[in-house]
Amino acid sequence: MTETVQSPVLPGTAFALPVLPGLTIEVVSGANLGDPLSFAADLIPDDIYCVTRGARTRRLLLHPDGPSRFRVASNTAAGQPGALIHLDCCLTFMSSDGGTTEVLVLVEVDAAGDVVEVHALPLVPMQPKIRYTLVTIDTEGAGARLAEIACVSFTRGTHITMASGEQRPIEDLRPGDRVLTRDDGPQDIRWIGQTTLRAHGEHAPIVITVGTLHNTNDLVVSPDHRLFIYQRADVLGAGRAEVLVRARYLVNGTTVYRQPGGFVDYFQILFDRHQIIYAEGIAAETLLLDPRTRPVLPSDLSEKLGDTLGKLHAAGLEDFEVEERLLDMPNAADILRRASLG
């Protein structure tokens, strides 16, 4: 792998991935016996892997830096801050019970382009003692696969506030429909996407139960979906009244919880700008287009948009995001609900 010219890091768009060190996933049978998980060029189908006992995921915090490229952000638990990360491939393993597990491989390189570390992002949790046979190595579709799990998404049945005030299920929306936005009033939907994913582990949707944030029904969203909350007093110490909060940081096991198991239908809404809309009465963000999420778009739309939408899409909302440390409390959702009361 060779280093390329660094592109500007997009501010305020850091995101976390729960990764396993490649060294903790070893070949126990096959041509690469004894070797750890590596990048696509070194892998051989039919090799059998096991996760070492005691292996734990670490949070790899990244900034998009171009198509399938990222920079390690500060405060990361894995990787070296500032290092370049390449999204290398998507692997499919088959376990002894016939189940399949997909793993995205991210390769960290130094300034000379030499591999420093391999990070594995399992899309379904991998367990020790289970033997995983490598079935396929996909170097073309990894970007789209990461985009599917990276996009902020609403789930089937979520009611969206239209420009007319109507509450319409998200699956009934169409491009051109006018939706009420917080900052720009009625706006036309540019595109709606739908993906069906396995609802497991870190990727399971988050349920915000009715009334928790003044929502009229349960709101079920992707883990990194950011909610827009106005605090009448800055109870979080964020230095501002208006904040964006990732759903995963509000999980308390009772009023906000993960919903694992089976499959989940996710829907993404794209406008000409990154917007805040209303879902079950909660102000929540729409799809933010950046190098990480752009592969989710249909190729014809991506080509039509060119670079224009990508450059103009961000509306500066990222500056309102609250760091996880400010929400590290068992009752963050309740504190925010009370802070937003009139």
Short mmCIF file of N, CA and C in Angstrom, two decimals, residues 161-164 177-189 271 273 275-278:
data_model
loop_
_atom_site.label_atom_id
_atom_site.label_comp_id
_atom_site.label_asym_id
_atom_site.label_seq_id
_atom_site.Cartn_x
_atom_site.Cartn_y
_atom_site.Cartn_z
N THR A 161 -43.06 14.57 10.37
CA THR A 161 -43.94 15.73 10.25
C THR A 161 -43.76 16.37 8.87
N MET A 162 -44.84 16.40 8.10
CA MET A 162 -44.82 16.99 6.78
C MET A 162 -45.02 18.50 6.87
N ALA A 163 -44.82 19.19 5.74
CA ALA A 163 -45.00 20.64 5.70
C ALA A 163 -46.43 21.05 6.07
N SER A 164 -47.39 20.17 5.81
CA SER A 164 -48.79 20.45 6.10
C SER A 164 -49.15 20.17 7.55
N ASP A 177 -41.71 15.02 -1.93
CA ASP A 177 -42.61 15.34 -0.83
C ASP A 177 -42.00 16.45 0.02
N ARG A 178 -42.87 17.32 0.53
CA ARG A 178 -42.38 18.45 1.32
C ARG A 178 -42.49 18.14 2.81
N VAL A 179 -41.34 18.26 3.47
CA VAL A 179 -41.23 17.94 4.89
C VAL A 179 -40.89 19.21 5.65
N LEU A 180 -41.40 19.34 6.86
CA LEU A 180 -41.09 20.50 7.70
C LEU A 180 -39.69 20.34 8.29
N THR A 181 -38.84 21.33 8.05
CA THR A 181 -37.50 21.34 8.65
C THR A 181 -37.44 22.43 9.70
N ARG A 182 -36.56 22.26 10.66
CA ARG A 182 -36.46 23.21 11.76
C ARG A 182 -35.93 24.56 11.29
N ASP A 183 -34.93 24.56 10.42
CA ASP A 183 -34.23 25.79 10.08
C ASP A 183 -34.64 26.41 8.75
N ASP A 184 -35.15 25.61 7.81
CA ASP A 184 -35.46 26.12 6.47
C ASP A 184 -36.91 25.94 6.07
N GLY A 185 -37.77 25.64 7.05
CA GLY A 185 -39.19 25.49 6.73
C GLY A 185 -39.46 24.29 5.84
N PRO A 186 -40.51 24.33 5.01
CA PRO A 186 -40.83 23.20 4.12
C PRO A 186 -39.72 22.98 3.08
N GLN A 187 -39.28 21.74 2.95
CA GLN A 187 -38.24 21.41 1.99
C GLN A 187 -38.59 20.11 1.27
N ASP A 188 -38.20 20.05 -0.01
CA ASP A 188 -38.46 18.86 -0.81
C ASP A 188 -37.43 17.77 -0.50
N ILE A 189 -37.90 16.54 -0.39
CA ILE A 189 -37.01 15.40 -0.23
C ILE A 189 -36.28 15.17 -1.55
N PHE A 271 -31.87 15.61 1.88
CA PHE A 271 -32.29 16.91 1.36
C PHE A 271 -31.09 17.58 0.71
N ARG A 273 -29.66 20.07 1.77
CA ARG A 273 -28.76 20.41 2.87
C ARG A 273 -29.05 19.46 4.01
N GLN A 275 -30.40 18.57 7.31
CA GLN A 275 -31.52 19.22 7.96
C GLN A 275 -31.86 18.57 9.30
N ILE A 276 -32.60 19.32 10.09
CA ILE A 276 -33.25 18.79 11.29
C ILE A 276 -34.74 18.72 10.98
N ILE A 277 -35.31 17.51 11.10
CA ILE A 277 -36.74 17.34 10.88
C ILE A 277 -37.36 16.78 12.16
N TYR A 278 -38.65 16.49 12.12
CA TYR A 278 -39.35 16.02 13.32
C TYR A 278 -39.87 14.60 13.10
#
